[in-house]
Coordinates of C-alpha atoms and ligand atoms in Angstrom, one line a residue:
X1 CA 9.5 -18.3 36.6
X2 CA 7.6 -15.8 34.2
X3 CA 4.3 -14.5 35.5
X4 CA 1.4 -13.0 33.6
X5 CA 2.2 -9.7 35.5
X6 CA 5.8 -9.9 34.0
X7 CA 3.9 -10.2 30.5
X8 CA 2.0 -7.2 31.1
X9 CA 5.2 -5.2 32.0
X10 CA 6.6 -6.5 28.7
X11 CA 3.4 -5.1 26.9
X12 CA 3.5 -1.7 28.5
X13 CA 7.1 -1.5 27.0
X14 CA 6.5 -2.9 23.6
X15 CA 7.5 -0.3 20.9
X16 CA 5.0 -2.1 18.5
X17 CA 2.2 -2.1 20.8
X18 CA 0.3 0.9 19.1
X19 CA -0.3 -1.7 16.0
X20 CA -2.8 -3.7 17.8
X21 CA -5.6 -0.9 17.2
X22 CA -4.9 -1.3 13.4
X23 CA -6.3 -4.9 13.5
X24 CA -9.9 -6.1 14.3
X25 CA -8.8 -8.7 16.6
X26 CA -12.2 -10.5 17.8
X27 CA -12.9 -9.8 21.4
X28 CA -12.0 -13.0 23.6
X29 CA -9.9 -14.7 20.9
X30 CA -6.3 -15.2 21.0
X31 CA -5.3 -15.6 17.3
X32 CA -2.3 -18.0 16.7
X33 CA -3.1 -18.6 13.0
X34 CA -1.7 -15.5 11.5
X35 CA 0.6 -17.8 9.7
X36 CA -2.3 -19.2 7.9
X37 CA -4.9 -16.3 7.4
X38 CA -3.8 -12.9 9.0
X39 CA -6.5 -10.9 10.5
X40 CA -8.4 -8.2 9.2
X41 CA -6.9 -4.6 9.2
X42 CA -9.2 -2.0 10.8
X43 CA -9.2 0.1 7.6
X44 CA -9.6 -2.4 5.0
X45 CA -13.4 -2.8 4.7
X46 CA -13.6 1.0 4.3
X47 CA -11.1 0.8 1.5
X48 CA -12.7 -2.2 -0.3
X49 CA -15.9 -0.5 0.1
X50 CA -14.8 2.8 -1.8
X51 CA -13.4 0.7 -4.6
X52 CA -16.4 -1.0 -5.0
X53 CA -18.9 2.0 -4.7
X54 CA -16.8 4.7 -6.4
X55 CA -14.0 3.3 -8.6
X56 CA -16.5 0.3 -9.6
X57 CA -19.8 1.7 -9.2
X58 CA -19.6 5.3 -10.1
X59 CA -16.5 5.8 -12.2
X60 CA -17.0 2.4 -14.0
X61 CA -14.5 1.7 -16.9
X62 CA -12.9 5.1 -16.5
X63 CA -11.3 3.8 -13.3
X64 CA -8.7 2.0 -15.3
X65 CA -7.0 5.2 -16.1
X66 CA -8.1 7.6 -13.4
X67 CA -8.0 5.4 -10.5
X68 CA -4.7 3.7 -11.5
X69 CA -6.1 0.2 -11.9
X70 CA -3.9 -0.6 -14.8
X71 CA -0.7 0.3 -12.8
X72 CA -2.0 -1.4 -9.4
X73 CA 0.2 -4.6 -10.0
X74 CA 3.4 -2.4 -10.3
X75 CA 2.4 -0.1 -7.4
X76 CA 1.9 -3.0 -5.0
X77 CA 4.8 -4.7 -5.9
X78 CA 7.1 -1.6 -5.3
X79 CA 5.4 -1.4 -1.9
X80 CA 6.0 -5.3 -1.2
X81 CA 9.6 -4.9 -2.4
X82 CA 11.1 -3.4 0.7
X83 CA 9.7 -6.2 2.7
X84 CA 11.5 -8.6 0.8
X85 CA 14.8 -6.8 0.0
X86 CA 14.1 -6.2 -3.6
X87 CA 14.5 -3.2 -5.7
X88 CA 10.9 -1.6 -6.6
X89 CA 11.2 -2.8 -10.4
X90 CA 11.9 -6.5 -9.4
X91 CA 8.6 -7.1 -7.9
X92 CA 5.0 -7.4 -9.5
X93 CA 1.6 -8.5 -7.7
X94 CA -0.6 -11.0 -9.6
X95 CA -2.2 -14.4 -9.5
X96 CA -1.6 -16.9 -6.8
X97 CA 1.8 -18.4 -5.3
X98 CA 1.3 -21.6 -7.4
X99 CA 0.9 -19.9 -10.7
X100 CA 3.6 -17.5 -9.9
X101 CA 5.9 -20.5 -9.3
X102 CA 5.0 -22.3 -12.5
X103 CA 5.9 -19.0 -14.3
X104 CA 9.4 -18.5 -12.8
X105 CA 10.3 -22.3 -12.8
X106 CA 9.4 -22.4 -16.4
X107 CA 11.5 -19.6 -17.0
X108 CA 14.3 -20.8 -14.9
X109 CA 14.3 -24.1 -17.1
X110 CA 14.5 -22.2 -20.2
X111 CA 17.6 -20.2 -18.9
X112 CA 19.4 -23.5 -18.2
X113 CA 18.9 -25.5 -21.4
X114 CA 21.5 -27.9 -20.9
X115 CA 20.2 -29.0 -17.6
X116 CA 17.1 -31.0 -16.6
X117 CA 16.9 -31.6 -12.9
X118 CA 14.8 -29.3 -10.5
X119 CA 15.6 -29.9 -6.9
X120 CA 12.8 -29.5 -4.1
X121 CA 12.4 -30.0 -0.7
X122 CA 10.7 -33.6 0.2
X123 CA 8.8 -31.9 3.1
X124 CA 7.8 -28.7 1.2
X125 CA 4.2 -27.3 1.1
X126 CA 3.0 -29.8 -1.4
X127 CA 1.5 -27.1 -4.0
X128 CA 5.4 -26.2 -4.7
X129 CA 6.2 -29.9 -5.5
X130 CA 3.0 -30.4 -7.4
X131 CA 3.9 -27.4 -9.6
X132 CA 7.5 -28.7 -10.1
X133 CA 6.3 -31.9 -11.1
X134 CA 3.9 -30.1 -13.7
X135 CA 6.7 -28.0 -15.1
X136 CA 9.4 -30.8 -15.6
X137 CA 6.6 -32.7 -17.3
X138 CA 6.5 -30.1 -20.2
X139 CA 10.5 -30.4 -20.7
X140 CA 11.8 -33.5 -22.5
X141 CA 14.1 -35.5 -19.9
X142 CA 13.3 -33.1 -17.1
X143 CA 12.8 -34.4 -13.7
X144 CA 12.0 -33.1 -10.1
X145 CA 13.9 -34.5 -7.5
X146 CA 13.0 -34.3 -3.7
X147 CA 15.6 -33.9 -1.1
X148 CA 16.0 -32.6 2.3
X149 CA 17.8 -29.3 2.6
X150 CA 20.8 -31.2 4.6
X151 CA 21.3 -33.3 1.6
X152 CA 20.9 -30.4 -0.9
X153 CA 24.8 -30.0 -1.4
X154 CA 25.3 -33.6 -2.5
X155 CA 22.7 -33.2 -5.2
X156 CA 24.1 -30.0 -6.7
X157 CA 25.6 -31.4 -10.0
X158 CA 25.8 -30.2 -13.5
X159 CA 22.6 -31.3 -14.4
X160 CA 20.7 -29.1 -11.8
X161 CA 18.9 -26.1 -13.3
X162 CA 16.8 -24.8 -10.5
X163 CA 16.4 -25.3 -6.7
X164 CA 13.1 -24.5 -5.2
X165 CA 13.0 -24.0 -1.4
X166 CA 10.7 -22.5 1.4
X167 CA 12.7 -19.9 3.3
X168 CA 10.5 -21.2 6.3
X169 CA 9.1 -24.6 6.8
X170 CA 5.3 -24.4 6.8
X171 CA 4.9 -27.4 9.1
X172 CA 8.2 -27.1 11.5
X173 CA 8.9 -23.3 11.4
X174 CA 12.4 -24.0 10.6
X175 CA 14.2 -21.0 8.8
X176 CA 16.7 -21.7 6.1
X177 CA 20.1 -19.9 5.7
X178 CA 18.8 -18.0 2.5
X179 CA 22.2 -16.3 1.6
X180 CA 24.4 -19.5 2.2
X181 CA 22.2 -21.9 0.3
X182 CA 21.7 -19.2 -2.6
X183 CA 25.5 -18.8 -3.0
X184 CA 26.1 -22.5 -3.0
X185 CA 23.3 -23.2 -5.6
X186 CA 24.7 -20.3 -7.7
X187 CA 28.2 -21.3 -7.6
X188 CA 27.0 -25.0 -9.0
X189 CA 25.6 -23.1 -11.9
X190 CA 21.8 -23.5 -10.8
X191 CA 19.1 -20.9 -10.3
X192 CA 17.8 -20.3 -6.8
X193 CA 13.9 -19.8 -6.5
X194 CA 12.7 -19.0 -2.9
X195 CA 9.2 -19.3 -1.6
X196 CA 8.8 -16.7 1.0
X197 CA 5.2 -17.3 2.0
X198 CA 6.1 -17.9 5.6
X199 CA 8.7 -15.3 6.0
X200 CA 7.4 -12.1 4.2
X201 CA 6.1 -10.1 6.9
X202 CA 7.4 -12.3 9.6
X203 CA 11.1 -11.5 9.4
X204 CA 13.3 -9.3 7.3
X205 CA 14.0 -11.0 4.1
X206 CA 16.8 -10.2 2.0
X207 CA 16.3 -11.6 -1.5
X208 CA 18.8 -9.0 -3.0
X209 CA 21.6 -9.0 -0.8
X210 CA 21.4 -13.0 -0.9
X211 CA 21.5 -13.0 -4.6
X212 CA 18.3 -14.8 -5.2
X213 CA 17.2 -15.3 -8.8
X214 CA 13.3 -15.7 -8.3
X215 CA 10.9 -15.7 -5.5
X216 CA 7.4 -16.1 -4.9
X217 CA 5.1 -15.4 -1.8
X218 CA 1.7 -14.9 -0.9
X219 CA 0.0 -11.8 0.7
X220 CA -2.9 -13.5 2.9
X221 CA -0.8 -14.9 5.7
X222 CA 1.6 -12.5 7.7
X223 CA 0.7 -9.6 5.4
X224 CA -3.1 -9.5 5.9
X225 CA -4.2 -9.0 2.6
X226 CA -7.3 -11.2 3.1
X227 CA -8.6 -14.6 2.1
X228 CA -7.1 -15.4 -1.4
X229 CA -5.6 -12.1 -2.0
X230 CA -3.2 -12.0 -4.7
X231 CA 0.6 -13.3 -4.6
X232 CA 3.6 -11.7 -5.6
X233 CA 6.7 -12.5 -7.7
X234 CA 10.3 -11.4 -7.8
X235 CA 13.0 -11.7 -10.7
X236 CA 16.5 -10.4 -9.9
X237 CA 17.3 -7.4 -12.3
X238 CA 20.2 -9.2 -13.9
X239 CA 17.5 -11.7 -15.6
X240 CA 15.1 -8.7 -16.3
X241 CA 17.6 -6.8 -18.3
X242 CA 18.1 -10.1 -20.5
X243 CA 14.5 -10.3 -21.3
X244 CA 13.4 -13.9 -20.1
X245 CA 10.6 -15.8 -21.4
X246 CA 7.7 -16.8 -19.1
X247 CA 5.2 -19.3 -20.3
X248 CA 1.7 -17.7 -19.6
X249 CA 2.1 -15.0 -22.3
X250 CA -1.0 -13.1 -21.7
X251 CA -2.1 -9.6 -22.8
X252 CA -1.4 -8.0 -19.5
X253 CA 2.3 -9.1 -20.2
X254 CA 2.3 -7.7 -23.6
X255 CA 4.1 -4.4 -24.6
X256 CA 0.9 -2.8 -26.0
X257 CA -2.2 -4.7 -24.7
X258 CA -4.6 -2.2 -26.0
X259 CA -3.2 -2.4 -29.7
X260 CA -4.7 -5.7 -29.7
X261 CA -2.0 -7.2 -32.0
X262 CA -2.0 -10.8 -32.9
X263 CA 1.3 -11.6 -32.1
X264 CA 3.0 -11.7 -28.6
X265 CA 5.6 -9.0 -27.8
X266 CA 6.6 -9.0 -24.2
X267 CA 6.8 -5.9 -22.1
X268 CA 10.5 -4.9 -20.8
X269 CA 10.9 -5.4 -17.2
X270 CA 9.0 -7.1 -14.4
X271 CA 5.6 -6.5 -16.6
X272 CA 6.3 -9.2 -18.7
X273 CA 5.5 -11.6 -16.0
X274 CA 2.0 -10.6 -15.9
X275 CA -0.6 -12.6 -17.5
X276 CA -4.1 -11.0 -17.2
X277 CA -6.5 -8.5 -15.5
X278 CA -5.5 -8.0 -12.0
X279 CA -8.1 -8.8 -9.3
X280 CA -8.6 -5.5 -8.2
X281 CA -11.0 -6.1 -5.2
X282 CA -8.4 -8.3 -3.6
X283 CA -5.6 -5.8 -4.4
X284 CA -7.5 -3.0 -2.8
X285 CA -7.7 -5.1 0.2
X286 CA -3.9 -5.8 0.2
X287 CA -3.1 -2.2 -0.5
X288 CA -4.9 -1.2 2.6
X289 CA -3.0 -3.5 4.8
X290 CA 0.3 -2.3 3.1
X291 CA -0.4 1.1 4.4
X292 CA -0.1 -0.6 8.1
X293 CA 2.9 -2.6 7.1
X294 CA 4.7 0.6 5.8
X295 CA 5.0 2.0 9.3
X296 CA 6.2 -0.9 10.6
X297 CA 10.1 -1.6 11.5
X298 CA 10.9 -5.2 10.4
X299 CA 14.0 -5.3 12.8
X300 CA 11.5 -4.7 15.8
X301 CA 9.2 -7.2 14.3
X302 CA 11.7 -9.9 14.3
X303 CA 12.8 -8.8 17.8
X304 CA 9.4 -9.3 19.1
X305 CA 8.6 -12.4 17.1
X306 CA 11.6 -14.0 18.7
X307 CA 10.8 -12.9 22.3
X308 CA 7.0 -14.2 21.7
X309 CA 8.2 -17.5 20.5
X310 CA 10.8 -17.9 23.0
X311 CA 8.1 -17.2 25.8
X312 CA 5.8 -19.6 24.2
X313 CA 8.5 -22.5 24.0
X314 CA 9.2 -21.8 27.4
X315 CA 5.8 -21.8 28.9
X316 CA 4.9 -25.1 26.8
X317 CA 7.9 -27.3 27.0
X318 CA 7.5 -30.0 29.6
X319 CA 3.7 -30.1 29.0
X320 CA 2.3 -33.6 29.2
X321 CA 2.8 -35.3 25.5
X322 CA 3.9 -32.4 23.9
X323 CA 7.4 -32.2 22.0
X324 CA 8.8 -28.8 20.6
X325 CA 9.5 -29.3 17.0
X326 CA 10.7 -25.9 16.1
X327 CA 14.4 -25.1 16.2
X328 CA 15.3 -23.3 19.6
X329 CA 18.1 -21.4 17.7
X330 CA 17.1 -17.9 16.9
X331 CA 19.0 -18.2 13.4
X332 CA 16.9 -21.3 12.5
X333 CA 13.4 -20.1 13.6
X334 CA 10.8 -18.4 11.7
X335 CA 7.8 -16.8 13.5
X336 CA 5.9 -20.1 14.4
X337 CA 6.1 -22.8 17.0
X338 CA 5.2 -26.6 15.9
X339 CA 4.4 -28.8 18.9
X340 CA 4.3 -32.5 18.4
X341 CA 1.4 -34.5 20.2
X342 CA -0.2 -37.8 19.0
X343 CA -3.6 -36.4 19.3
X344 CA -2.6 -32.8 18.2
X345 CA -5.9 -32.6 16.0
X346 CA -8.4 -32.9 18.8
X347 CA -6.1 -30.9 21.3
X348 CA -6.2 -28.1 18.9
X349 CA -10.0 -28.2 18.5
X350 CA -10.5 -28.2 22.3
X351 CA -8.0 -25.2 22.5
X352 CA -9.9 -23.4 19.7
X353 CA -13.2 -24.1 21.6
X354 CA -11.5 -21.9 24.6
X355 CA -10.8 -19.0 22.2
X356 CA -7.3 -19.8 21.3
X357 CA -6.7 -20.4 17.6
X358 CA -4.1 -22.5 16.2
X359 CA -4.2 -25.0 13.5
X360 CA -2.9 -28.7 12.7
X361 CA -0.8 -30.1 10.2
X362 CA -1.0 -34.3 9.7
X363 CA 0.1 -36.2 11.1
X364 CA 0.7 -35.0 14.5
X365 CA 1.7 -31.3 14.5
X366 CA -0.1 -28.3 16.3
X367 CA 0.9 -25.1 14.9
X368 CA 1.0 -21.9 16.4
X369 CA 1.9 -18.6 14.5
X370 CA 3.0 -15.4 16.2
X371 CA 2.3 -12.0 14.7
X372 CA 4.0 -9.3 16.5
X373 CA 1.9 -6.4 15.1
X374 CA -1.1 -7.5 16.8
X375 CA -0.2 -10.0 19.5
X376 CA 0.9 -9.1 23.0
X377 CA 3.0 -11.1 25.6
X378 CA 0.0 -11.8 27.9
X379 CA -1.8 -13.2 24.6
X380 CA 0.9 -15.7 24.6
X381 CA 1.0 -16.5 28.5
X382 CA -3.1 -16.8 28.3
X383 CA -2.6 -19.4 25.3
X384 CA 0.0 -21.6 26.8
X385 CA -2.1 -21.5 30.2
X386 CA -5.1 -22.5 28.2
X387 CA -3.1 -25.3 26.2
X388 CA -1.9 -26.6 29.9
X389 CA -5.5 -26.7 31.1
X390 CA -6.9 -28.6 27.9
X391 CA -4.3 -31.2 28.4
X392 CA -4.8 -31.4 32.1
X393 CA -8.3 -31.7 31.9
X394 CA -8.5 -34.2 29.1
X395 CA -11.4 -32.3 27.5
X396 CA -9.9 -32.5 24.2
X397 CA -11.1 -36.3 24.4
X398 CA -14.8 -35.1 24.1
X399 CA -16.0 -36.6 20.7
X400 CA -16.8 -33.5 19.1
X401 CA -13.3 -32.4 19.0
X402 CA -12.4 -35.4 16.6
X403 CA -14.7 -34.5 13.7
X404 CA -12.6 -33.3 11.0
X405 CA -13.6 -30.3 8.4
X406 CA -12.3 -30.2 5.0
X407 CA -9.8 -27.8 6.1
X408 CA -7.8 -28.4 9.3
Ligands
PLP501 C1 0.6 -20.8 1.6 C2 1.6 -21.1 0.8 C3 1.3 -21.5 -0.7 C4 -0.1 -21.1 -1.3 O1 -0.4 -21.2 -2.6 P1 -1.4 -20.7 -3.2 O2 -1.1 -20.9 -4.7 O3 -1.6 -19.3 -3.1 O4 -2.7 -21.1 -2.9 C5 2.5 -21.8 -1.5 N1 3.5 -22.2 -1.0 C6 3.8 -22.1 0.4 C7 5.2 -22.5 1.0 C8 2.7 -21.8 1.4 O5 3.1 -21.6 2.5

């Protein structure tokens, strides 16, 4: 049986332990929701303040050139690239995941003019499905078909233009086989689009080596970019070289935005996927968190993530009314653990009242994210202990824990 003392020994030997001082984890809180909104890096307020007061406040319009504002979406893309196994020229930071998915999925349909089906996962994060509906609605005869990842191969026929899948399922934490699926989708003549929102910063992602065509992802979850921080998109070099057309042809994607020409002439390279002025305050926050991420070894992050989730699973399995939904196999697990409980919502609220923050996804999943840069083994032990006490005491039955907010 693992003890708290044993967890403390694991913490003492943890090669990533020094990263915790880079993050403002509130006193008395065990934060298991970094898969939804990552915690604030200690250096971020200073960097944002500097951009506000100096670059905006004093230098004003001159900062577009002098502080490199114009280059910022590219610079950040180059820094995200190693986290997702991409070349620096294949990634740009802009807009949101949904908007970027709209751009790359529309591009994909245009690249496969004879094909009209988009396959998606019926259990996907719904915004991806909504965008697929919206995009297929713009193409005559196109349709969005929802399948489970297991059924995918049966549906890969000559009408499939593109497949959109999440690398890690946002509810169950299941990790899909990116290289295997990508190879089968491409062999069927379709284009593979990965949503890496729940894997970037959680484990090494290998878009290039997998042969992925496109990818999108957000930066406010495992990457600690802050609420609503800008997303990124990836386009494989072989497509960029052919000059693909994306639908949101705004001035930042133009070859000469400051020539103010009436006709659209896209930039070469990944820049043609830009649309508008970058949100520079959000990008400044992301820039400072990437300063921390740049020092992290993703292999060590993955090893600790698996150790933390293994530990949590071993401590909570067998608790009354709890079913572990996340796969036990390492090769099929992301960096979160989902527990099914018939009263998951009030149980999570009672746990939050005790200082252990997880979240809930309808109808009955309690979700716990594990972020190796700022979580310790003793944190995990304490969280499991608190969950056991909440369930044993039945305190979650108090009426106040059943009141639901707008965000669960
Ligand atoms: C968090 C998340 C998003 C977020 O989309 P936004 O447009 O950035 O709000 C999209 N897809 C998945 C799979 C996510 O987990």
